[in-house]
Every structure is written in structure tokens, then in C-alpha cells.
Tab-separated table of C-alpha atoms and ligand atoms in Angstrom:
chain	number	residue	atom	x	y	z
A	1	UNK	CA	-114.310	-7.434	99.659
A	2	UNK	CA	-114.637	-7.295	96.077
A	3	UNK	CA	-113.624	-3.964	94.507
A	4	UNK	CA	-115.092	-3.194	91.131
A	5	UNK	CA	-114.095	-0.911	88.284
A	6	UNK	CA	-115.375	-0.057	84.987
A	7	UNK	CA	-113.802	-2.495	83.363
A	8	UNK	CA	-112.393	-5.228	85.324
A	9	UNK	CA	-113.273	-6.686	88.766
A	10	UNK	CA	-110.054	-7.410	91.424
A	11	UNK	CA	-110.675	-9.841	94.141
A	12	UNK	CA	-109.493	-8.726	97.009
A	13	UNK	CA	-110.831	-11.376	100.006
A	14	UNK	CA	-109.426	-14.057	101.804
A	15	UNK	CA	-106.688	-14.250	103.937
A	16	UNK	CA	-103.315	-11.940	103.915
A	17	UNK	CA	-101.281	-12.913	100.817
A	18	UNK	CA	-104.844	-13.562	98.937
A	19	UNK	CA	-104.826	-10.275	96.961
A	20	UNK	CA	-106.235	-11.241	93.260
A	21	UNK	CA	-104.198	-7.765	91.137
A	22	UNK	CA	-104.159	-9.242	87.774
A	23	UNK	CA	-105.818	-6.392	86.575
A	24	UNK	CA	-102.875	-4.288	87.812
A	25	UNK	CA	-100.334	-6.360	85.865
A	26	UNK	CA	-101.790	-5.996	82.424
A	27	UNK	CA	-100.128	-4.322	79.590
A	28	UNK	CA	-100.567	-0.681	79.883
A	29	UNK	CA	-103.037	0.099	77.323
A	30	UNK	CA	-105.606	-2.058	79.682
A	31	UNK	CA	-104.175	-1.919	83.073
A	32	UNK	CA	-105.463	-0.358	85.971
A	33	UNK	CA	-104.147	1.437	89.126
A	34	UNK	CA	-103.733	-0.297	92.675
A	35	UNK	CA	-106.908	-0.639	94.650
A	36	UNK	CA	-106.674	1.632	97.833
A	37	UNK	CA	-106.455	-1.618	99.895
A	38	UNK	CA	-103.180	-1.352	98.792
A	39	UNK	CA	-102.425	2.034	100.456
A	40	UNK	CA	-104.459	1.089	103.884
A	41	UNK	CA	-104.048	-2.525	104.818
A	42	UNK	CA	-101.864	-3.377	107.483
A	43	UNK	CA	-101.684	-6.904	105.907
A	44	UNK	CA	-100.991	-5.711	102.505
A	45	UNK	CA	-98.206	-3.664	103.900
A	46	UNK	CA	-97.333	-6.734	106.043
A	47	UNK	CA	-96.775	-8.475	102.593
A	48	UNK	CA	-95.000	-5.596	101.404
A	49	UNK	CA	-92.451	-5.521	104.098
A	50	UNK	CA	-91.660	-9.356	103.324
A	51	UNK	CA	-91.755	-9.335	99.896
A	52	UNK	CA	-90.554	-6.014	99.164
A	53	UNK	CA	-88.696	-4.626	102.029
A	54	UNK	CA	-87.170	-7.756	102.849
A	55	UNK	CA	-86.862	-9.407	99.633
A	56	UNK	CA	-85.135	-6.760	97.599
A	57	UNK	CA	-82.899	-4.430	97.486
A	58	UNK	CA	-83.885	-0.380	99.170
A	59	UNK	CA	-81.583	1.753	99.701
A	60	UNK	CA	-80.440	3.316	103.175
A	61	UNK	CA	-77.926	6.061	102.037
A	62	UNK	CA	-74.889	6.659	100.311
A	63	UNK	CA	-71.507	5.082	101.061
A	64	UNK	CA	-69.945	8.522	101.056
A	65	UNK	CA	-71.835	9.337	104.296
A	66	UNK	CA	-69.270	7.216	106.308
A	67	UNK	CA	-65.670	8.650	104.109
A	68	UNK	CA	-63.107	7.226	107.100
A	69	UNK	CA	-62.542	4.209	109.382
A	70	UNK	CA	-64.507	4.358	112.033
A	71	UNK	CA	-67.272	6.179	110.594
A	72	UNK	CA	-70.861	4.913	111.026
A	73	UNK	CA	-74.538	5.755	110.408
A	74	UNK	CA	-77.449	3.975	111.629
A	75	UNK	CA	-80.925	3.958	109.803
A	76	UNK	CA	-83.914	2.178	110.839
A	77	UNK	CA	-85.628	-0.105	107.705
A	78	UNK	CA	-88.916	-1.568	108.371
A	79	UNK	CA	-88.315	-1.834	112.118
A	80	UNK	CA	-84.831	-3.328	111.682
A	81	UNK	CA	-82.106	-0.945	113.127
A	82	UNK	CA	-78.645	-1.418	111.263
A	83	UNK	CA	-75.378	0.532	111.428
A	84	UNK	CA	-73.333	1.185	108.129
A	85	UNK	CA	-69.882	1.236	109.002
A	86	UNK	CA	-66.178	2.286	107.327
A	87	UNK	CA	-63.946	-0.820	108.915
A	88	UNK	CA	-60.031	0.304	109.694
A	89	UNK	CA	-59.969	-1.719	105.698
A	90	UNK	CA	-61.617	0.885	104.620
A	91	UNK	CA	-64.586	-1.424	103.286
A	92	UNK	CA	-67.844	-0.686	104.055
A	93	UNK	CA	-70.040	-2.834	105.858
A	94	UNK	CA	-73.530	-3.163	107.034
A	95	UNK	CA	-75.042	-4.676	110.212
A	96	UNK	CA	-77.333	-5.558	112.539
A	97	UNK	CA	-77.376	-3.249	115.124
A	98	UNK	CA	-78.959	-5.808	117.418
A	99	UNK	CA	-76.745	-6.491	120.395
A	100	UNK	CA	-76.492	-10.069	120.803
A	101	UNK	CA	-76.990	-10.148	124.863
A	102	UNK	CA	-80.673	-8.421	125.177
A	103	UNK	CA	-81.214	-6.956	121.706
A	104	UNK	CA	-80.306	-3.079	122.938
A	105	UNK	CA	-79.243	-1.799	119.581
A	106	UNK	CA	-75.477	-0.825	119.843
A	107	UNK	CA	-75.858	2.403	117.905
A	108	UNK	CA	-77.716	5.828	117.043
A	109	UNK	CA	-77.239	8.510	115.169
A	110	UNK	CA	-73.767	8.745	113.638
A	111	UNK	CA	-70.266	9.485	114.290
A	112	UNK	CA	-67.147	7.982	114.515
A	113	UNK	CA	-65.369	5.350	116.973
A	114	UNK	CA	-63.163	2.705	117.354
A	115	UNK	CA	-65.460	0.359	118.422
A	116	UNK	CA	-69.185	-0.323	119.186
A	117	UNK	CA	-70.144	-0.262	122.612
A	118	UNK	CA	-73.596	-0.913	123.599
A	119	UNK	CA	-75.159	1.376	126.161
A	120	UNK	CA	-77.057	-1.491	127.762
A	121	UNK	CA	-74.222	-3.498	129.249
A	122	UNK	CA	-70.889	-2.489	127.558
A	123	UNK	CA	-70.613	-5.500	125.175
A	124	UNK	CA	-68.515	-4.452	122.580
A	125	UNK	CA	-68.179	-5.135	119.253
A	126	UNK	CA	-65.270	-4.385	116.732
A	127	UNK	CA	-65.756	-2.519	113.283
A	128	UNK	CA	-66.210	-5.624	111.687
A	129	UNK	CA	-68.393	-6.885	114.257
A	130	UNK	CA	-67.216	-9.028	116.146
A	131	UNK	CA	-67.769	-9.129	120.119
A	132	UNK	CA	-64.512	-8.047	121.686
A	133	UNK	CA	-65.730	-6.956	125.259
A	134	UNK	CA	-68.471	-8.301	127.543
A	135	UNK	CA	-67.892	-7.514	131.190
A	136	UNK	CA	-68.043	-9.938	133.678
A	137	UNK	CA	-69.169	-13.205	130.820
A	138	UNK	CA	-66.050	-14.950	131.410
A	139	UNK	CA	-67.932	-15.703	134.438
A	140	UNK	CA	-70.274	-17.683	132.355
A	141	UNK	CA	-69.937	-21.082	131.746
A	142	UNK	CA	-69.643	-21.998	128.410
A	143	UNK	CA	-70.188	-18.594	126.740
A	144	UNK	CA	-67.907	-18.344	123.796
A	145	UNK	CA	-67.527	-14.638	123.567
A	146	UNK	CA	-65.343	-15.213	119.934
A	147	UNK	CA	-68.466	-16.833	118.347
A	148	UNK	CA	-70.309	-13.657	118.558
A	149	UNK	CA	-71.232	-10.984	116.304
A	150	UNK	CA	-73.329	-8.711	114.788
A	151	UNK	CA	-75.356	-10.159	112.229
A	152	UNK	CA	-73.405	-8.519	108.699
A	153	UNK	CA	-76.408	-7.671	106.415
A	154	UNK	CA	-76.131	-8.356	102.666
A	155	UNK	CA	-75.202	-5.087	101.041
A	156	UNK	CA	-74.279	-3.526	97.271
A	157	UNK	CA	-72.756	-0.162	96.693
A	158	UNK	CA	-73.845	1.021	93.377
A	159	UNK	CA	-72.931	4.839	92.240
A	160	UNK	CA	-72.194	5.584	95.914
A	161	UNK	CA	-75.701	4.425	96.885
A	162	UNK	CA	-75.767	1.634	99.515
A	163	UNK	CA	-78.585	-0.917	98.744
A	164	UNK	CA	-79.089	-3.282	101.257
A	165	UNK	CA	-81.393	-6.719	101.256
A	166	UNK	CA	-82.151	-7.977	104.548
A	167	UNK	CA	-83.615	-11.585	103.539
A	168	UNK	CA	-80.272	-11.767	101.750
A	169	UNK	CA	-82.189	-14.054	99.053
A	170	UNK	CA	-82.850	-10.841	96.439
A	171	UNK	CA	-80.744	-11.594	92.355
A	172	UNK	CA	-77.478	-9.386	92.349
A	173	UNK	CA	-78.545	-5.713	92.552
A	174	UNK	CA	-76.577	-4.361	89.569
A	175	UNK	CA	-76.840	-6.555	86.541
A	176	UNK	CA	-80.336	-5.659	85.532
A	177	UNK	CA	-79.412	-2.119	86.196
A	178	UNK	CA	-76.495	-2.179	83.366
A	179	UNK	CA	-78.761	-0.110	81.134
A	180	UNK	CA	-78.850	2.819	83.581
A	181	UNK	CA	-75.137	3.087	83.837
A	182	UNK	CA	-74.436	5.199	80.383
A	183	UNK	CA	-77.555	7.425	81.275
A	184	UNK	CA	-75.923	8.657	84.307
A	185	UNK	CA	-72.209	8.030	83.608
A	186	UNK	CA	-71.608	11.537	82.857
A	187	UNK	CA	-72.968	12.688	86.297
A	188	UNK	CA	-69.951	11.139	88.270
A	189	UNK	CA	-71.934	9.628	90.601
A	190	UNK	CA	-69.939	7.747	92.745
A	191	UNK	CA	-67.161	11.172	92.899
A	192	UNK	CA	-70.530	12.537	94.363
A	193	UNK	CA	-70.864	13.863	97.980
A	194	UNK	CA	-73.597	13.895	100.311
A	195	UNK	CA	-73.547	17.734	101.445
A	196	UNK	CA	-76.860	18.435	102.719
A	197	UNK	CA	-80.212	16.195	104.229
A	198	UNK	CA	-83.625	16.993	104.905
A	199	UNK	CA	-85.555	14.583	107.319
A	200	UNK	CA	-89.440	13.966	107.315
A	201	UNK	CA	-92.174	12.134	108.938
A	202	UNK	CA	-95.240	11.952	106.757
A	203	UNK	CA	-99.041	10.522	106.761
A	204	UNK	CA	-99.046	8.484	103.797
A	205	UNK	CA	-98.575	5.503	102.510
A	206	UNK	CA	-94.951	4.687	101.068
A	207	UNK	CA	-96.623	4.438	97.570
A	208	UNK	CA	-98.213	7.540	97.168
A	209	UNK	CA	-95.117	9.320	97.265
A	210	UNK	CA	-93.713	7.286	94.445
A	211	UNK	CA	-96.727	7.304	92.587
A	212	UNK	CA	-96.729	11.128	92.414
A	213	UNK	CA	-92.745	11.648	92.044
A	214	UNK	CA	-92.608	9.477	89.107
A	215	UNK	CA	-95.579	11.419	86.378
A	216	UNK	CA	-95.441	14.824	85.043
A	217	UNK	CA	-98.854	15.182	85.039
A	218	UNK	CA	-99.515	16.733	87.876
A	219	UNK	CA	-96.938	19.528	86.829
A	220	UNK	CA	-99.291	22.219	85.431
A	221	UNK	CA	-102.158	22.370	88.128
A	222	UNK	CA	-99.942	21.694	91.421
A	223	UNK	CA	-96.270	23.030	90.072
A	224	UNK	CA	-97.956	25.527	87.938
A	225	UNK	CA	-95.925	28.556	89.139
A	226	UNK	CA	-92.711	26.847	90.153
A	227	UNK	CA	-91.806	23.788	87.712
A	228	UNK	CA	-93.828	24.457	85.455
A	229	UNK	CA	-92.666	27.260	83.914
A	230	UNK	CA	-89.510	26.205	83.683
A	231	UNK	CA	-89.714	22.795	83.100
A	232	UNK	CA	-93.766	21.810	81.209
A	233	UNK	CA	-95.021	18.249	82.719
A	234	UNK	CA	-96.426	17.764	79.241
A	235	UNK	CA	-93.219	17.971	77.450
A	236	UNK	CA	-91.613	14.792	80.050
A	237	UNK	CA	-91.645	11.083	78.574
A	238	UNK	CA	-89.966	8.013	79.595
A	239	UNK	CA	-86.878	6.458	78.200
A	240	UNK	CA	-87.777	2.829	75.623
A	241	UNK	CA	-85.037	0.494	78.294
A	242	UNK	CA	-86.411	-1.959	79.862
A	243	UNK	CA	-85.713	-3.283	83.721
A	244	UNK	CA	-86.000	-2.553	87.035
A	245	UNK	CA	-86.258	0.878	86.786
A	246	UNK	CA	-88.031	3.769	85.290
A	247	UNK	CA	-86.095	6.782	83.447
A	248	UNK	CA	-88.079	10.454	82.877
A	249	UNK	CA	-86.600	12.693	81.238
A	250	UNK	CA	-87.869	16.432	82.122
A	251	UNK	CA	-86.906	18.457	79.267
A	252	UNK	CA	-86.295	22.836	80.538
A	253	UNK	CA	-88.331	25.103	78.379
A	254	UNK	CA	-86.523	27.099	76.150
A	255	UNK	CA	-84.941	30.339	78.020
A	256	UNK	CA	-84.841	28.501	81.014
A	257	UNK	CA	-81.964	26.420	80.588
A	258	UNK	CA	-79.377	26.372	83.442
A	259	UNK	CA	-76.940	27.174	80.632
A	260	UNK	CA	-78.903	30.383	79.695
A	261	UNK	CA	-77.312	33.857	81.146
A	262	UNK	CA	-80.154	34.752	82.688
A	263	UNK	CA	-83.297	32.674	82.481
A	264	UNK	CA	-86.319	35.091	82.712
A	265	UNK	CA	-87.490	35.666	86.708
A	266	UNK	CA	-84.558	33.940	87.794
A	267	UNK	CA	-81.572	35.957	89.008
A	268	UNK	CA	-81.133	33.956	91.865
A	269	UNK	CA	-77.576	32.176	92.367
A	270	UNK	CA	-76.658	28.376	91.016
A	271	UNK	CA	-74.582	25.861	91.393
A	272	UNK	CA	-71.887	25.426	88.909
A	273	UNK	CA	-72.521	22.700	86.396
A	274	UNK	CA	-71.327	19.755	86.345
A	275	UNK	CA	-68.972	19.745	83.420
A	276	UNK	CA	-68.665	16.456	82.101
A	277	UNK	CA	-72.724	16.357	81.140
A	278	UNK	CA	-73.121	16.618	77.341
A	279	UNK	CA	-75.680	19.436	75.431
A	280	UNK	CA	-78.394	17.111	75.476
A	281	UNK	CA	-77.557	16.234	79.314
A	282	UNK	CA	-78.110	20.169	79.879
A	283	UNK	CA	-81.123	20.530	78.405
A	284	UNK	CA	-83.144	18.378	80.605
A	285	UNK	CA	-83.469	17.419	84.338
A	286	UNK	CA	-84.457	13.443	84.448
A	287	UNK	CA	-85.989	11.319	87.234
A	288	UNK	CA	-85.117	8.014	87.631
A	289	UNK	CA	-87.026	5.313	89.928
A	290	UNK	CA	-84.759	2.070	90.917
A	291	UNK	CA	-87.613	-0.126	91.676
A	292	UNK	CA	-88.962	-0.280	94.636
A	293	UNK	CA	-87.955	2.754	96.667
A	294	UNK	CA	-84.975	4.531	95.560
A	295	UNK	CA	-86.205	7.655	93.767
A	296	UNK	CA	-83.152	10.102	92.215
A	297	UNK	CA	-83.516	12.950	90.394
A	298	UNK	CA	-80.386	14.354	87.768
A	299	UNK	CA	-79.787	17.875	87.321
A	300	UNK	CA	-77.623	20.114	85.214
A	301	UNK	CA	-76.208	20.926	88.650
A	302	UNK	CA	-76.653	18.599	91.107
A	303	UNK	CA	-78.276	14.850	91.890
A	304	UNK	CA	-80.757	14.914	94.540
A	305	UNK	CA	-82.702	11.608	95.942
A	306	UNK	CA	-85.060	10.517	98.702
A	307	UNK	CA	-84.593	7.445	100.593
A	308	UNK	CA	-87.842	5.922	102.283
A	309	UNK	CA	-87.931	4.184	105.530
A	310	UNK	CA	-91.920	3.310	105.693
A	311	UNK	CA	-93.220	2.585	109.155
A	312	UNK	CA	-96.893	1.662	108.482
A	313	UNK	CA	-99.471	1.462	105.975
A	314	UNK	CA	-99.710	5.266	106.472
A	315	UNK	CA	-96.726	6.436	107.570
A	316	UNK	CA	-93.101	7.365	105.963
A	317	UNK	CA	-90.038	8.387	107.405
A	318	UNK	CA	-88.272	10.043	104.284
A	319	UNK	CA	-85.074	11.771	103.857
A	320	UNK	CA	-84.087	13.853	100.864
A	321	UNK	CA	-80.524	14.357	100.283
A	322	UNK	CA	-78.556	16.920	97.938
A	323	UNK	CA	-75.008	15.523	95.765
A	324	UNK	CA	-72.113	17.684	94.490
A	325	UNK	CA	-68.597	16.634	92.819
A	326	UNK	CA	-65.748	18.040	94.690
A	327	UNK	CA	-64.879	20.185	91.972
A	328	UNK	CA	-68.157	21.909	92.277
A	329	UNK	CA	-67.963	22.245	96.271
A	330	UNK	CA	-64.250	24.400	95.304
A	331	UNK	CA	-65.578	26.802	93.420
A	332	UNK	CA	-66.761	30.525	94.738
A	333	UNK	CA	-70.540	29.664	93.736
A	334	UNK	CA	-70.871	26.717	95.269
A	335	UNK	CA	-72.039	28.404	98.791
A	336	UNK	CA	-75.179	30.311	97.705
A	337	UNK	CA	-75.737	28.263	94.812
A	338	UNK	CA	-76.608	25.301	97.515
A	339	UNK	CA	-78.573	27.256	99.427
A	340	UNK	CA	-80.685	28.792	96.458
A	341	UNK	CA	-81.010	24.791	95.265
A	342	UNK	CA	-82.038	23.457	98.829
A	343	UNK	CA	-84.597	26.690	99.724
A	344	UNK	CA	-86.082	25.951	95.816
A	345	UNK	CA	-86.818	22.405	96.663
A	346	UNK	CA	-88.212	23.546	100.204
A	347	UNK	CA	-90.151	26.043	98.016
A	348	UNK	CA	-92.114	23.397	96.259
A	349	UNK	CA	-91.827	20.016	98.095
A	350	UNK	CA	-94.675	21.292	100.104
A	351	UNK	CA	-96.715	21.566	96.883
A	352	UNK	CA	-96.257	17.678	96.261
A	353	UNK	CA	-96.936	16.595	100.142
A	354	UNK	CA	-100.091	18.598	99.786
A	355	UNK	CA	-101.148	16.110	97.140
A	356	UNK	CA	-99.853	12.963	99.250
A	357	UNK	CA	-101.663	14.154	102.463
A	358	UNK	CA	-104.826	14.407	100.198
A	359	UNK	CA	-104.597	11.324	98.473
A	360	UNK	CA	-103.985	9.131	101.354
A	361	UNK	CA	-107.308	10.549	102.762
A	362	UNK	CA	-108.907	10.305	99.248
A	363	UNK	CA	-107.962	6.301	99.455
A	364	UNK	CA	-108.984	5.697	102.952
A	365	UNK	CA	-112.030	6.522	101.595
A	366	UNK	CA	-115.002	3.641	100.968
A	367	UNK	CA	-115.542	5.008	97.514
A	368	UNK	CA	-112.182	5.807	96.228
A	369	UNK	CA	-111.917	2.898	92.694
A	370	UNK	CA	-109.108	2.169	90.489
A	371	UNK	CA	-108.351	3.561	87.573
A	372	UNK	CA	-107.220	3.618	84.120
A	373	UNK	CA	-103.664	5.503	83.226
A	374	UNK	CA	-102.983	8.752	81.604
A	375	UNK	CA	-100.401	8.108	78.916
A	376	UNK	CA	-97.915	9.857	81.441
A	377	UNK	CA	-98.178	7.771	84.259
A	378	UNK	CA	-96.290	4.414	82.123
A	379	UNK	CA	-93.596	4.839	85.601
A	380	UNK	CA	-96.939	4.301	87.761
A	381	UNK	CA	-98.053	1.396	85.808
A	382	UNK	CA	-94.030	0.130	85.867
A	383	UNK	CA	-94.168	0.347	90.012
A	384	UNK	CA	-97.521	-1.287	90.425
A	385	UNK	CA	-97.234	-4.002	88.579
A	386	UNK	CA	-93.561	-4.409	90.312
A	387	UNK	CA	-95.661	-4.122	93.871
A	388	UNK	CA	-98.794	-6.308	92.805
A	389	UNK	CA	-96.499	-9.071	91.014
A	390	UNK	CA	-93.906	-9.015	94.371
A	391	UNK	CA	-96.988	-9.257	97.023
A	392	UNK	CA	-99.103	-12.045	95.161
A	393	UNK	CA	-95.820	-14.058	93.819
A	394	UNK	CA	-96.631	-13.593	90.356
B	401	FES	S1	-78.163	-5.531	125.686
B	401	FES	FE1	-76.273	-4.953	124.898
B	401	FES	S2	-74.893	-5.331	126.472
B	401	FES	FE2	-76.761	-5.970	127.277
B	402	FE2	FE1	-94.712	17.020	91.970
């Protein structure tokens, strides 16, 4: 299949792994978007999951999500089940869920216990995984019941978020990151606490809701009564550092600043702000994108951020969870001012999965072509030439 665009041809044939997206890794004044192979394949996404999913670090949550010993979560990434857990230490650790007799996994959901116990045939494994119960194997000649355990899976906690990297091969997840740390040290990230999650299952391809959450401009045709009035797409740019990451900064339009007594058409309750956050810090909401998956968004109030569990080439478990400091969650506020934050992102969420639902359809189409990029889309160029350069091993 060779795909053809105005200015530049991509060779796409071959076998899985073959994917020629050189013109996709170009400097930005001459690069182009990914072809929609890259949205539909189930080999591409095969690729992905290996050198992507696999090979890097994606985040599953935030560490604040299990506070006590004995806590736990499970999430499924890419078809591997794992259970984050709060040991008796008090250090956080992430497994396999994977029972090690016929591969039941041990877990679901969340809660809290002393142990896990797998619903299959009672093994049972101690916080820190080890097998410390299987009924009736001392029957069995030879097992060795104290050489068994759940398979610990190489994890980072950075700000709170837990990053984990299941081929356990990926650089250390925080040093290229060091540039992010004074753009969001005033947010208190890691003080931060999970207090409310949204759960979805969508019909697109994992990339399609980056590529959309990442660029301003869409803002003024599909946000054009809710965000954009408050906050103008054309007014966003991107921060100069350079690294794994992409930083937008979403600047509010004058009268509409949180710190405004009453921003016109909005009498609605907030959230307190946060109080360490500097002038400049209030003036602005900012999206950041940890490359691949892990997609946060900074405001005046509050840190919200989606964490993306993709199951094929077009489909995507994704959960979107809200922060808070503790000092915020004590004042008289905080109550309605959650709710009013949590029904205004239901309010125009739905205008952004419109646009996902369409553009998966739009690229599972025979004559859909890459493209050149707007001046705003420099995040979009960022994440595909992190995806093309990860699958082909450039
Ligand atoms: S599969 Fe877990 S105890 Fe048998
Ligand atoms: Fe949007």
C-alpha cells in the first residue's frame, strides 16, 4: 500500500514492523500527519503495544488511590491485569495480577485486605507478593511454595502519578522530565488527592484522543460556546522546553479569570484556588502531554487527567480523574465547587468525543491522506513523531 500526499510519498507495505514514516519525523515546517494506517491496523497497533505500551512508561493512576496498607487497585494495560498495592511498609508496589497456578488473576476492582487470595483455588499471596497459602500443594512433590510470587512490575511514582513499564527495559522515567518540575511545582502535586473518576469505553483509536486534547484549534468551531469564550484556542501556544513532553499553556480571556468576582455568565460555584500558584499561574489553564499517554490538564483550581488503557486499534478504555489539595477539600466551597467543575467537564467532553467518533470513521476511510500542520498543532507533530520513531526503531 503506498499512501501518497502532496508532497511526500510514505511507504507503508511489507510485513508488520515495515512502516516507512520518515515523512512524519521531519522538522515541523515540512512534516506531515500519521497516515490513517496508523489509527486502523491491528499490526500497527500490535507494534504499538510492544514498542510503546510495553516499552515505556504509561501511567495507570495515582499513588494516592491506595493511601493505607492493604489498599489495592487493579487496572488492566494492554491486556495485562496488574494490582497496585500499599504493602504493611507503606511502599507502593505494582504487580502481576497473574496467579501463578492457572493464570486466574488474583484481583478486581479495589479495596483493601490483608492478603491476596485468588478466587480460583485460594492460593494466596502476601502484600508483597509472595505465595503464602496454596491448599493441598504440600501434597506435591517438589513444589516449592516459597519460590513463588507475583511477578513485581517495574514502577515510578512521579507527582503522585504511578507510571509503570512492563518490558522493564524503558530509561528512568523522571530525568528527562526535570524541566516539567518548576512548571507545576506550585500546583502541589503530589499533596494532591484523587476525589472523583469518570470511566469510559470509546470507538477510537488511542491516538485520536491525544491528537485532539493536545491543539487549540479546534476551540472556536467545536468549544465555541463553552471554552471558548472563556478561554480563545487562538490565544494557546506551547512552552520553548524540550523532552518528552509537550506543555500548552491556555491563557483565560480577560473578565473570565477564576480570580475575577464574577466572570460574565458565570455565577455558578468554584473551587477555591489553589493558593500557592503565582499571578501568571492564575491567568491561564495549561495542558501538558507526558509522552505517550498521560494527558494532565492544570487549573487555577484543580488538576484533572485522563489515563488510557487502549484495547484495540479502535477502541479505548479511558478514565478521567479530578485532584484537590487537602486544604481545598476543608473549606465550605469545596462541595459545590466539585460538582460545578465535574458537571462543566461532563458539559463539554461530549463536544470533543463527537470529534473522535468522527474522525476515527473519517480515517477508516480509503480516501482519508495525511496532512500538513497548522502552526497550533507543534504537540501533534511532538506525539507523532514520538509514535512513528518508537514503532519503526528510528
Ligand atoms: S488459578 Fe489461582 S489458585 Fe488456581
Ligand atoms: Fe477539545
Amino acid at each position: 500500500m503506498t499512501v501518497t500526499t502532496e508532497s511526500t510519498s510514505l511507504r507503508l507495505s511489507g510485513p508488520a514492523g515495515s512502516w516507512d514514516l520518515s515523512a512524519c519525523t521531519a522538522p515541523f515546517e515540512s512534516a506531515v500527519t500519521l497516515p490513517a494506517v496508523c489509527y486502523t491496523d491491528p499490526a500497527f497497533f500490535a507494534a504499538e503495544v510492544e514498542t510503546i505500551f510495553r516499552g515505556d512508561w504509561v501511567c495507570i493512576g495515582r499513588a494516592d488511590e491506595v493511601p493505607e496498607p492493604g489498599d489495592y487497585a487493579c487496572v488492566d494495560m494492554v491486556g495485562e491485569p496488574m494490582v497496585m498495592v500499599r504493602g504493611e511498609d507503606r511502599a507502593l508496589r505494582v504487580f502481576s495480577s497473574v496467579c501463578r497456578h492457572r493464570s486466574m488473576p488474583v484481583a478486581s476492582g479495589a479495596g483493601n485486605a490483608r492478603s491476596l487470595v485468588c478466587p480460583y483455588h485460594a492460593w494466596t499471596y502476601d502484600l508483597t507478593g509472595r505465595l503464602v497459602g496454596a491448599p493441598e500443594m504440600g501434597k506435591t512433590p517438589g513444589f516449592d511454595a516459597k519460590s513463588v510470587c507475583l511477578p513485581e512490575i517495574r514502577h515510578a511514582v512521579w507527582f503522585g502519578f504511578v507510571m509503570v513499564n512492563l518490558d522493564g527495559q524503558a530509561a528512568p522515567f523522571a530525568p528527562p522530565l526535570a524541566p516539567l518540575e518548576t512548571r507545576v511545582a506550585h500546583w502541589r502535586l503530589d499533596e494532591m488527592h484523587s476525589v472523583d473518576h469518570y470511566a469510559f469505553d470509546y470507538p477510537w483509536n488511542w491516538k485520536v484522543m491525544i491528537d485532539n486534547y493536545i491543539e487549540c484549534y479546534h476551540h472556536p468551531t467545536i468549544h465555541g460556546k463553552s471554552l471558548e469564550p472563556s478561554m480563545p484556542g487562538r490565544a494557546s501556544y506551547f512552552e520553548p522546553e524540550e523532552g518528552p513532553f509537550s506543555i500548552m499553556q491556555m491563557p483565560y480571556r480577560k473578565g473570565h479569570r477564576p480570580t475575577d468576582p464574577r466572570r460574565p455568565g458565570d455565577d455558578a460555584p468554584r473551587l477555591p484556588l489553589i493558593e500557592t500558584l503565582s499571578e501568571d499561574e492564575l491567568s491561564r489553564g495549561a495542558t501538558l502531554q507526558i509522552l505517550p499517554t498521560l494527558l494532565v490538564s492544570l487549573y487555577p483550581t484543580h488538576m484533572d487527567y485522563y489515563c488510557m488503557f487502549p484495547e484495540d486499534p479502535s477502541r479505548l478504555r479511558l478514565r478521567k480523574s479530578f485532584c484537590v489539595l487537602p486544604e481545598q477539600m476543608a473549606h465550605p466551597d469545596y462541595q459545590a465547587g466539585i460538582e460545578q467543575t465535574t458537571a462543566n467537564y461532563l458539559k463539554y467532553a461530549p463536544e470533543d468525543f463527537g470529534v473522535c467518533r468522527g474522525l476515527q470513521s473519517g480515517l477508516s476511510a480509503g480516501l482519508s491522506r495525511p496532512s500538513r500542520y497548522c502552526p497550533m498543532e507543534v504537540g501533534d507533530w511532538r506525539f507523532a513523531k514520538y509514535v512513528a520513531e518508537r514503532v519503526t526503531g528510528a
